[in-house]
Amino acid sequence: MRRYVIGRVAQAIGVLWAAFTLSFVVLYLLPADPVEIAAGDATTGTRVDAAAIAEMRARYGLDEPLVVQYWTALTHAVRGDLGHSIGTGQSVTGALGEALPSTLALASLAMLFAVVGGAALALAAAYTERGWLRGFLTALPPLGASAPTFWVGLLLLQVFSFRLRLVPAFGGTGLTATLLPAITLSIPVGAVIAQVLYSSLISTWRQPFVEVAFAKGASRWWVQLRHVLRPAAGAALTVSGLWVGTVLAGSVVVETVFSRPGIGRLTQEAVLRQDIPVVQGIVTFAALVFVAVTLLVDLVQPLIDPRIAQSVSTKERANA
């Protein structure tokens, strides 16, 4: 397992470095000048002293060659310093720290709804032996996966905020203000989890050990929970980890629709200003979260499915 863990950690570091490098190159190849935008010259047409603009470029190191800028940004990022916003002068880590709690609460609740709802739907569809009910349950995930997030958010606002007045429409804090955004964000993720888990459950139901469990007198529900769910959960767990990054990306749309503060709004404002350090910091943070969750899933998988651990042990013995 040591070689397995080292390999996964090395892959995680490589993915994080690639995300940082690619985002740096893309951002710095944009035609607009973030310093002129921050100074107001490019957006309002106001004439700004060229010396002041040159001084700002020197302050943020934008007058250095691209290779020097990249190396400086990379070495500082390794130490946890993501630079300062060109538009506000605030440290990027400080801006992320202010925006993170709201987005973290939203994303955590959305993932909880997605995992619980998607797993419950898949378990119910795989358990029932009634064809019409199974057909109805399995038709729900494709609808949830194909529905646009902004449309779902507006529909929930119209029904539960404007008509029923059960939850606040925009902004707000606390659980009630987070429910609708979390449900909006969880629907496409839960739909994919339900699809993957249902397919794995149906495939596992056809395995010979299921007949053995029935022959010992176990009920259908016990067989599904005790014998079928564990080997079938690996694929759904992997998908859940991969969709954490999608939840963070989807928060941009959801926080805009519901007028919530957070990483999404910070991203929107930074992109409009082409505030390179802030956008770079957000991309790096999102990649770090994605890599950390994926690494955690890779390390947990052998504990859930013993077949993976056996496969790893067999490969290590073969390599030895």
mmCIF file of C-alpha atoms in Angstrom:
data_model
loop_
_atom_site.group_PDB
_atom_site.id
_atom_site.type_symbol
_atom_site.label_atom_id
_atom_site.label_comp_id
_atom_site.label_asym_id
_atom_site.label_seq_id
_atom_site.Cartn_x
_atom_site.Cartn_y
_atom_site.Cartn_z
ATOM 1 C CA MET A 1 0.000 0.000 0.000
ATOM 2 C CA ARG A 2 2.967 2.316 0.538
ATOM 3 C CA ARG A 3 3.762 2.394 -3.168
ATOM 4 C CA TYR A 4 0.083 2.912 -3.954
ATOM 5 C CA VAL A 5 -0.134 5.913 -1.601
ATOM 6 C CA ILE A 6 3.116 7.451 -2.872
ATOM 7 C CA GLY A 7 1.936 7.098 -6.461
ATOM 8 C CA ARG A 8 -1.400 8.756 -5.732
ATOM 9 C CA VAL A 9 0.272 11.640 -3.860
ATOM 10 C CA ALA A 10 2.710 12.172 -6.741
ATOM 11 C CA GLN A 11 -0.177 12.248 -9.210
ATOM 12 C CA ALA A 12 -2.015 14.767 -7.037
ATOM 13 C CA ILE A 13 1.021 17.070 -6.939
ATOM 14 C CA GLY A 14 1.396 16.783 -10.713
ATOM 15 C CA VAL A 15 -2.250 17.664 -11.341
ATOM 16 C CA LEU A 16 -2.019 20.659 -9.012
ATOM 17 C CA TRP A 17 1.130 21.939 -10.735
ATOM 18 C CA ALA A 18 -0.440 21.459 -14.192
ATOM 19 C CA ALA A 19 -3.582 23.365 -13.175
ATOM 20 C CA PHE A 20 -1.505 26.233 -11.788
ATOM 21 C CA THR A 21 0.723 26.399 -14.879
ATOM 22 C CA LEU A 22 -2.097 26.172 -17.420
ATOM 23 C CA SER A 23 -4.198 28.820 -15.679
ATOM 24 C CA PHE A 24 -1.152 31.118 -15.420
ATOM 25 C CA VAL A 25 -0.427 30.863 -19.141
ATOM 26 C CA VAL A 26 -4.056 31.372 -20.168
ATOM 27 C CA LEU A 27 -4.579 34.359 -17.889
ATOM 28 C CA TYR A 28 -1.405 36.140 -18.915
ATOM 29 C CA LEU A 29 -2.146 35.672 -22.617
ATOM 30 C CA LEU A 30 -5.378 37.670 -22.337
ATOM 31 C CA PRO A 31 -5.239 40.793 -24.502
ATOM 32 C CA ALA A 32 -6.593 43.248 -21.894
ATOM 33 C CA ASP A 33 -4.318 44.933 -19.369
ATOM 34 C CA PRO A 34 -5.509 44.309 -15.771
ATOM 35 C CA VAL A 35 -3.557 47.314 -14.508
ATOM 36 C CA GLU A 36 -5.336 49.675 -16.919
ATOM 37 C CA ILE A 37 -8.684 48.121 -15.956
ATOM 38 C CA ALA A 38 -7.928 48.607 -12.257
ATOM 39 C CA ALA A 39 -6.832 52.191 -12.906
ATOM 40 C CA GLY A 40 -10.045 52.881 -14.834
ATOM 41 C CA ASP A 41 -8.319 53.741 -18.099
ATOM 42 C CA ALA A 42 -9.692 50.751 -20.043
ATOM 43 C CA THR A 43 -13.242 50.755 -18.627
ATOM 44 C CA THR A 44 -14.191 54.406 -18.195
ATOM 45 C CA GLY A 45 -11.911 56.057 -20.700
ATOM 46 C CA THR A 46 -10.388 58.200 -17.947
ATOM 47 C CA ARG A 47 -6.860 59.273 -18.726
ATOM 48 C CA VAL A 48 -4.433 57.934 -16.147
ATOM 49 C CA ASP A 49 -0.866 59.064 -15.816
ATOM 50 C CA ALA A 50 1.432 56.620 -17.628
ATOM 51 C CA ALA A 51 3.937 56.837 -14.792
ATOM 52 C CA ALA A 52 1.274 55.722 -12.304
ATOM 53 C CA ILE A 53 0.377 52.739 -14.492
ATOM 54 C CA ALA A 54 4.043 51.832 -14.846
ATOM 55 C CA GLU A 55 4.456 52.071 -11.072
ATOM 56 C CA MET A 56 1.504 49.682 -10.563
ATOM 57 C CA ARG A 57 2.950 47.207 -13.056
ATOM 58 C CA ALA A 58 6.270 47.285 -11.195
ATOM 59 C CA ARG A 59 4.513 46.880 -7.834
ATOM 60 C CA TYR A 60 2.806 43.671 -8.964
ATOM 61 C CA GLY A 61 5.810 42.427 -10.952
ATOM 62 C CA LEU A 62 3.982 42.662 -14.283
ATOM 63 C CA ASP A 63 6.933 44.429 -15.890
ATOM 64 C CA GLU A 64 9.121 41.329 -15.481
ATOM 65 C CA PRO A 65 9.562 38.679 -18.210
ATOM 66 C CA LEU A 66 6.828 36.029 -18.232
ATOM 67 C CA VAL A 67 9.201 33.291 -17.053
ATOM 68 C CA VAL A 68 10.248 35.385 -14.053
ATOM 69 C CA GLN A 69 6.612 36.157 -13.232
ATOM 70 C CA TYR A 70 5.750 32.454 -13.402
ATOM 71 C CA TRP A 71 8.620 31.377 -11.175
ATOM 72 C CA THR A 72 7.849 34.093 -8.635
ATOM 73 C CA ALA A 73 4.149 33.180 -8.555
ATOM 74 C CA LEU A 74 4.917 29.453 -8.260
ATOM 75 C CA THR A 75 7.451 29.790 -5.445
ATOM 76 C CA HIS A 76 5.168 32.144 -3.530
ATOM 77 C CA ALA A 77 2.174 29.814 -4.043
ATOM 78 C CA VAL A 78 4.163 26.889 -2.615
ATOM 79 C CA ARG A 79 4.653 28.983 0.523
ATOM 80 C CA GLY A 80 0.921 29.835 0.642
ATOM 81 C CA ASP A 81 1.272 33.369 -0.721
ATOM 82 C CA LEU A 82 -1.100 33.848 -3.685
ATOM 83 C CA GLY A 83 -0.303 37.523 -4.157
ATOM 84 C CA HIS A 84 -2.525 40.598 -3.921
ATOM 85 C CA SER A 85 -5.535 41.767 -5.880
ATOM 86 C CA ILE A 86 -4.696 44.352 -8.549
ATOM 87 C CA GLY A 87 -8.103 45.949 -8.157
ATOM 88 C CA THR A 88 -8.372 46.213 -4.365
ATOM 89 C CA GLY A 89 -4.859 45.555 -3.063
ATOM 90 C CA GLN A 90 -6.222 42.925 -0.663
ATOM 91 C CA SER A 91 -4.289 39.699 -0.293
ATOM 92 C CA VAL A 92 -5.780 36.862 -2.318
ATOM 93 C CA THR A 93 -5.661 34.507 0.655
ATOM 94 C CA GLY A 94 -7.558 37.102 2.687
ATOM 95 C CA ALA A 95 -10.218 37.473 -0.005
ATOM 96 C CA LEU A 96 -10.573 33.700 -0.241
ATOM 97 C CA GLY A 97 -10.776 33.444 3.538
ATOM 98 C CA GLU A 98 -13.656 35.928 3.636
ATOM 99 C CA ALA A 99 -15.576 34.265 0.801
ATOM 100 C CA LEU A 100 -14.886 30.640 1.733
ATOM 101 C CA PRO A 101 -17.227 30.094 4.749
ATOM 102 C CA SER A 102 -20.388 30.903 2.785
ATOM 103 C CA THR A 103 -19.386 28.772 -0.209
ATOM 104 C CA LEU A 104 -18.184 25.947 2.027
ATOM 105 C CA ALA A 105 -21.524 25.845 3.834
ATOM 106 C CA LEU A 106 -23.383 25.853 0.515
ATOM 107 C CA ALA A 107 -21.184 23.180 -1.101
ATOM 108 C CA SER A 108 -21.223 20.915 1.970
ATOM 109 C CA LEU A 109 -25.007 21.001 2.242
ATOM 110 C CA ALA A 110 -25.363 20.496 -1.518
ATOM 111 C CA MET A 111 -23.067 17.438 -1.460
ATOM 112 C CA LEU A 112 -24.978 16.038 1.515
ATOM 113 C CA PHE A 113 -28.284 16.402 -0.350
ATOM 114 C CA ALA A 114 -26.743 14.957 -3.520
ATOM 115 C CA VAL A 115 -25.207 11.889 -1.871
ATOM 116 C CA VAL A 116 -28.194 11.080 0.348
ATOM 117 C CA GLY A 117 -30.799 11.791 -2.323
ATOM 118 C CA GLY A 118 -28.916 10.078 -5.151
ATOM 119 C CA ALA A 119 -28.123 7.001 -3.047
ATOM 120 C CA ALA A 120 -31.703 6.711 -1.773
ATOM 121 C CA LEU A 121 -33.087 6.949 -5.308
ATOM 122 C CA ALA A 122 -30.663 4.328 -6.641
ATOM 123 C CA LEU A 123 -31.310 1.952 -3.739
ATOM 124 C CA ALA A 124 -35.081 2.258 -4.157
ATOM 125 C CA ALA A 125 -34.894 1.680 -7.928
ATOM 126 C CA ALA A 126 -32.623 -1.359 -7.543
ATOM 127 C CA TYR A 127 -34.675 -2.821 -4.682
ATOM 128 C CA THR A 128 -38.154 -2.662 -6.185
ATOM 129 C CA GLU A 129 -39.313 -5.513 -8.394
ATOM 130 C CA ARG A 130 -42.231 -3.547 -9.854
ATOM 131 C CA GLY A 131 -41.399 -2.613 -13.414
ATOM 132 C CA TRP A 132 -43.465 0.573 -13.589
ATOM 133 C CA LEU A 133 -41.983 1.936 -10.344
ATOM 134 C CA ARG A 134 -38.433 1.081 -11.379
ATOM 135 C CA GLY A 135 -39.000 2.755 -14.765
ATOM 136 C CA PHE A 136 -40.323 5.900 -13.063
ATOM 137 C CA LEU A 137 -37.433 6.092 -10.572
ATOM 138 C CA THR A 138 -34.759 5.505 -13.209
ATOM 139 C CA ALA A 139 -36.279 8.227 -15.405
ATOM 140 C CA LEU A 140 -35.721 10.907 -12.753
ATOM 141 C CA PRO A 141 -31.877 11.115 -12.839
ATOM 142 C CA PRO A 142 -31.641 11.971 -16.564
ATOM 143 C CA LEU A 143 -34.122 14.804 -16.014
ATOM 144 C CA GLY A 144 -32.132 16.142 -13.065
ATOM 145 C CA ALA A 145 -28.825 15.896 -14.912
ATOM 146 C CA SER A 146 -30.124 17.705 -18.000
ATOM 147 C CA ALA A 147 -31.945 20.561 -16.245
ATOM 148 C CA PRO A 148 -29.961 23.847 -16.408
ATOM 149 C CA THR A 149 -28.836 24.963 -12.961
ATOM 150 C CA PHE A 150 -29.907 28.584 -13.403
ATOM 151 C CA TRP A 151 -33.391 27.464 -14.587
ATOM 152 C CA VAL A 152 -33.814 25.171 -11.567
ATOM 153 C CA GLY A 153 -32.751 27.984 -9.258
ATOM 154 C CA LEU A 154 -35.211 30.454 -10.776
ATOM 155 C CA LEU A 155 -38.006 27.866 -10.619
ATOM 156 C CA LEU A 156 -37.357 27.151 -6.943
ATOM 157 C CA LEU A 157 -37.258 30.879 -6.223
ATOM 158 C CA GLN A 158 -40.592 31.397 -7.963
ATOM 159 C CA VAL A 159 -42.327 28.570 -6.084
ATOM 160 C CA PHE A 160 -40.856 28.574 -2.584
ATOM 161 C CA SER A 161 -39.856 32.228 -2.163
ATOM 162 C CA PHE A 162 -42.250 34.361 -4.203
ATOM 163 C CA ARG A 163 -45.395 32.210 -4.027
ATOM 164 C CA LEU A 164 -45.173 30.172 -0.823
ATOM 165 C CA ARG A 165 -42.819 32.611 0.978
ATOM 166 C CA LEU A 166 -41.180 29.781 2.923
ATOM 167 C CA VAL A 167 -37.569 30.870 2.505
ATOM 168 C CA PRO A 168 -35.866 34.201 1.726
ATOM 169 C CA ALA A 169 -35.395 34.900 -1.965
ATOM 170 C CA PHE A 170 -31.963 36.526 -1.966
ATOM 171 C CA GLY A 171 -28.984 36.835 0.318
ATOM 172 C CA GLY A 172 -29.505 36.052 3.959
ATOM 173 C CA THR A 173 -27.620 33.744 6.290
ATOM 174 C CA GLY A 174 -28.385 30.569 8.169
ATOM 175 C CA LEU A 175 -29.883 27.264 7.150
ATOM 176 C CA THR A 176 -33.117 28.593 5.658
ATOM 177 C CA ALA A 177 -31.260 30.930 3.310
ATOM 178 C CA THR A 178 -28.957 28.095 2.213
ATOM 179 C CA LEU A 179 -31.625 25.460 1.500
ATOM 180 C CA LEU A 180 -32.734 26.566 -1.968
ATOM 181 C CA PRO A 181 -29.202 27.240 -3.291
ATOM 182 C CA ALA A 182 -28.035 23.885 -1.905
ATOM 183 C CA ILE A 183 -30.955 22.003 -3.465
ATOM 184 C CA THR A 184 -30.334 23.760 -6.780
ATOM 185 C CA LEU A 185 -26.676 22.798 -6.712
ATOM 186 C CA SER A 186 -27.331 19.224 -5.565
ATOM 187 C CA ILE A 187 -29.822 18.167 -8.245
ATOM 188 C CA PRO A 188 -27.399 17.528 -11.164
ATOM 189 C CA VAL A 189 -24.788 15.977 -8.845
ATOM 190 C CA GLY A 190 -27.314 13.715 -7.133
ATOM 191 C CA ALA A 191 -28.695 12.670 -10.522
ATOM 192 C CA VAL A 192 -25.286 11.472 -11.715
ATOM 193 C CA ILE A 193 -24.610 9.678 -8.419
ATOM 194 C CA ALA A 194 -27.988 7.926 -8.712
ATOM 195 C CA GLN A 195 -27.279 6.818 -12.284
ATOM 196 C CA VAL A 196 -23.817 5.435 -11.492
ATOM 197 C CA LEU A 197 -24.858 3.742 -8.250
ATOM 198 C CA TYR A 198 -27.959 2.187 -9.827
ATOM 199 C CA SER A 199 -25.912 0.714 -12.682
ATOM 200 C CA SER A 200 -23.388 -0.708 -10.202
ATOM 201 C CA LEU A 201 -26.148 -2.141 -8.005
ATOM 202 C CA ILE A 202 -27.858 -3.861 -10.921
ATOM 203 C CA SER A 203 -24.530 -5.301 -12.073
ATOM 204 C CA THR A 204 -23.714 -6.535 -8.566
ATOM 205 C CA TRP A 205 -27.158 -8.091 -8.155
ATOM 206 C CA ARG A 206 -26.226 -10.493 -10.973
ATOM 207 C CA GLN A 207 -23.158 -11.840 -9.154
ATOM 208 C CA PRO A 208 -23.180 -15.462 -7.907
ATOM 209 C CA PHE A 209 -22.687 -14.533 -4.253
ATOM 210 C CA VAL A 210 -26.150 -12.929 -4.245
ATOM 211 C CA GLU A 211 -27.755 -16.318 -4.901
ATOM 212 C CA VAL A 212 -25.694 -17.774 -2.081
ATOM 213 C CA ALA A 213 -26.984 -15.063 0.279
ATOM 214 C CA PHE A 214 -30.577 -15.797 -0.728
ATOM 215 C CA ALA A 215 -29.978 -19.505 -0.244
ATOM 216 C CA LYS A 216 -28.975 -18.786 3.368
ATOM 217 C CA GLY A 217 -32.390 -17.211 3.951
ATOM 218 C CA ALA A 218 -31.474 -13.509 3.810
ATOM 219 C CA SER A 219 -34.176 -11.030 2.796
ATOM 220 C CA ARG A 220 -33.903 -8.910 -0.357
ATOM 221 C CA TRP A 221 -33.381 -5.710 1.636
ATOM 222 C CA TRP A 222 -30.657 -7.320 3.803
ATOM 223 C CA VAL A 223 -28.881 -8.700 0.743
ATOM 224 C CA GLN A 224 -28.862 -5.274 -0.902
ATOM 225 C CA LEU A 225 -27.545 -3.429 2.141
ATOM 226 C CA ARG A 226 -25.158 -6.095 3.434
ATOM 227 C CA HIS A 227 -23.840 -7.794 0.308
ATOM 228 C CA VAL A 228 -24.607 -5.660 -2.765
ATOM 229 C CA LEU A 229 -24.138 -2.051 -1.663
ATOM 230 C CA ARG A 230 -20.523 -2.226 -0.499
ATOM 231 C CA PRO A 231 -18.936 -3.567 -3.710
ATOM 232 C CA ALA A 232 -21.239 -1.360 -5.792
ATOM 233 C CA ALA A 233 -20.443 1.854 -3.926
ATOM 234 C CA GLY A 234 -16.916 2.285 -5.285
ATOM 235 C CA ALA A 235 -17.908 3.821 -8.616
ATOM 236 C CA ALA A 236 -20.406 6.171 -6.973
ATOM 237 C CA LEU A 237 -17.775 7.249 -4.432
ATOM 238 C CA THR A 238 -15.347 8.060 -7.242
ATOM 239 C CA VAL A 239 -17.989 10.099 -9.072
ATOM 240 C CA SER A 240 -18.871 11.963 -5.885
ATOM 241 C CA GLY A 241 -15.240 12.958 -5.435
ATOM 242 C CA LEU A 242 -14.940 14.100 -9.039
ATOM 243 C CA TRP A 243 -18.085 16.196 -8.756
ATOM 244 C CA VAL A 244 -16.784 18.204 -5.812
ATOM 245 C CA GLY A 245 -14.999 20.425 -8.327
ATOM 246 C CA THR A 246 -18.243 20.750 -10.288
ATOM 247 C CA VAL A 247 -20.034 21.873 -7.136
ATOM 248 C CA LEU A 248 -17.446 24.623 -6.627
ATOM 249 C CA ALA A 249 -17.785 25.671 -10.269
ATOM 250 C CA GLY A 250 -21.569 25.594 -10.042
ATOM 251 C CA SER A 251 -21.477 27.891 -7.041
ATOM 252 C CA VAL A 252 -20.628 30.747 -9.432
ATOM 253 C CA VAL A 253 -24.040 30.435 -11.096
ATOM 254 C CA VAL A 254 -25.981 29.604 -7.940
ATOM 255 C CA GLU A 255 -24.501 32.406 -5.844
ATOM 256 C CA THR A 256 -25.254 34.825 -8.676
ATOM 257 C CA VAL A 257 -28.889 33.688 -8.984
ATOM 258 C CA PHE A 258 -29.484 33.844 -5.233
ATOM 259 C CA SER A 259 -27.305 36.937 -4.626
ATOM 260 C CA ARG A 260 -25.140 35.148 -2.077
ATOM 261 C CA PRO A 261 -21.609 36.180 -1.102
ATOM 262 C CA GLY A 262 -18.908 33.596 -1.624
ATOM 263 C CA ILE A 263 -16.313 32.205 -3.989
ATOM 264 C CA GLY A 264 -18.759 32.434 -6.887
ATOM 265 C CA ARG A 265 -19.299 36.161 -6.551
ATOM 266 C CA LEU A 266 -15.583 36.716 -5.956
ATOM 267 C CA THR A 267 -14.856 34.811 -9.177
ATOM 268 C CA GLN A 268 -17.394 36.829 -11.141
ATOM 269 C CA GLU A 269 -15.975 40.148 -9.968
ATOM 270 C CA ALA A 270 -12.364 39.057 -10.537
ATOM 271 C CA VAL A 271 -13.106 37.850 -14.078
ATOM 272 C CA LEU A 272 -14.891 41.085 -14.974
ATOM 273 C CA ARG A 273 -11.889 43.084 -13.747
ATOM 274 C CA GLN A 274 -9.444 40.531 -15.175
ATOM 275 C CA ASP A 275 -7.807 40.558 -11.769
ATOM 276 C CA ILE A 276 -5.164 37.946 -12.578
ATOM 277 C CA PRO A 277 -3.871 37.191 -9.053
ATOM 278 C CA VAL A 278 -7.392 36.658 -7.706
ATOM 279 C CA VAL A 279 -8.470 34.432 -10.610
ATOM 280 C CA GLN A 280 -5.203 32.525 -10.341
ATOM 281 C CA GLY A 281 -5.741 32.054 -6.629
ATOM 282 C CA ILE A 282 -9.309 30.819 -7.121
ATOM 283 C CA VAL A 283 -8.213 28.337 -9.788
ATOM 284 C CA THR A 284 -5.391 27.095 -7.566
ATOM 285 C CA PHE A 285 -7.715 26.736 -4.597
ATOM 286 C CA ALA A 286 -10.325 24.858 -6.652
ATOM 287 C CA ALA A 287 -7.613 22.549 -8.027
ATOM 288 C CA LEU A 288 -6.313 21.956 -4.501
ATOM 289 C CA VAL A 289 -9.779 20.991 -3.256
ATOM 290 C CA PHE A 290 -10.347 18.725 -6.248
ATOM 291 C CA VAL A 291 -6.955 17.033 -5.852
ATOM 292 C CA ALA A 292 -7.382 16.597 -2.087
ATOM 293 C CA VAL A 293 -10.843 15.044 -2.422
ATOM 294 C CA THR A 294 -9.746 12.786 -5.285
ATOM 295 C CA LEU A 295 -6.716 11.659 -3.278
ATOM 296 C CA LEU A 296 -8.930 10.953 -0.273
ATOM 297 C CA VAL A 297 -11.292 8.895 -2.442
ATOM 298 C CA ASP A 298 -8.360 6.918 -3.873
ATOM 299 C CA LEU A 299 -7.121 6.135 -0.372
ATOM 300 C CA VAL A 300 -10.568 5.183 0.961
ATOM 301 C CA GLN A 301 -11.481 2.965 -2.002
ATOM 302 C CA PRO A 302 -9.344 -0.027 -0.899
ATOM 303 C CA LEU A 303 -11.013 0.108 2.522
ATOM 304 C CA ILE A 304 -14.505 -0.041 1.018
ATOM 305 C CA ASP A 305 -13.828 -2.616 -1.684
ATOM 306 C CA PRO A 306 -11.341 -5.318 -0.572
ATOM 307 C CA ARG A 307 -10.854 -6.340 -4.218
ATOM 308 C CA ILE A 308 -8.922 -3.106 -4.846
ATOM 309 C CA ALA A 309 -6.611 -3.759 -1.905
ATOM 310 C CA GLN A 310 -6.017 -7.300 -3.136
ATOM 311 C CA SER A 311 -5.254 -5.983 -6.625
ATOM 312 C CA VAL A 312 -2.765 -3.471 -5.223
ATOM 313 C CA SER A 313 -1.063 -6.165 -3.119
ATOM 314 C CA THR A 314 -0.842 -8.488 -6.126
ATOM 315 C CA LYS A 315 0.784 -5.773 -8.268
ATOM 316 C CA GLU A 316 3.278 -4.945 -5.521
ATOM 317 C CA ARG A 317 4.264 -8.610 -5.165
ATOM 318 C CA ALA A 318 4.611 -8.904 -8.930
ATOM 319 C CA ASN A 319 6.821 -5.804 -9.098
ATOM 320 C CA ALA A 320 8.913 -7.063 -6.219
#
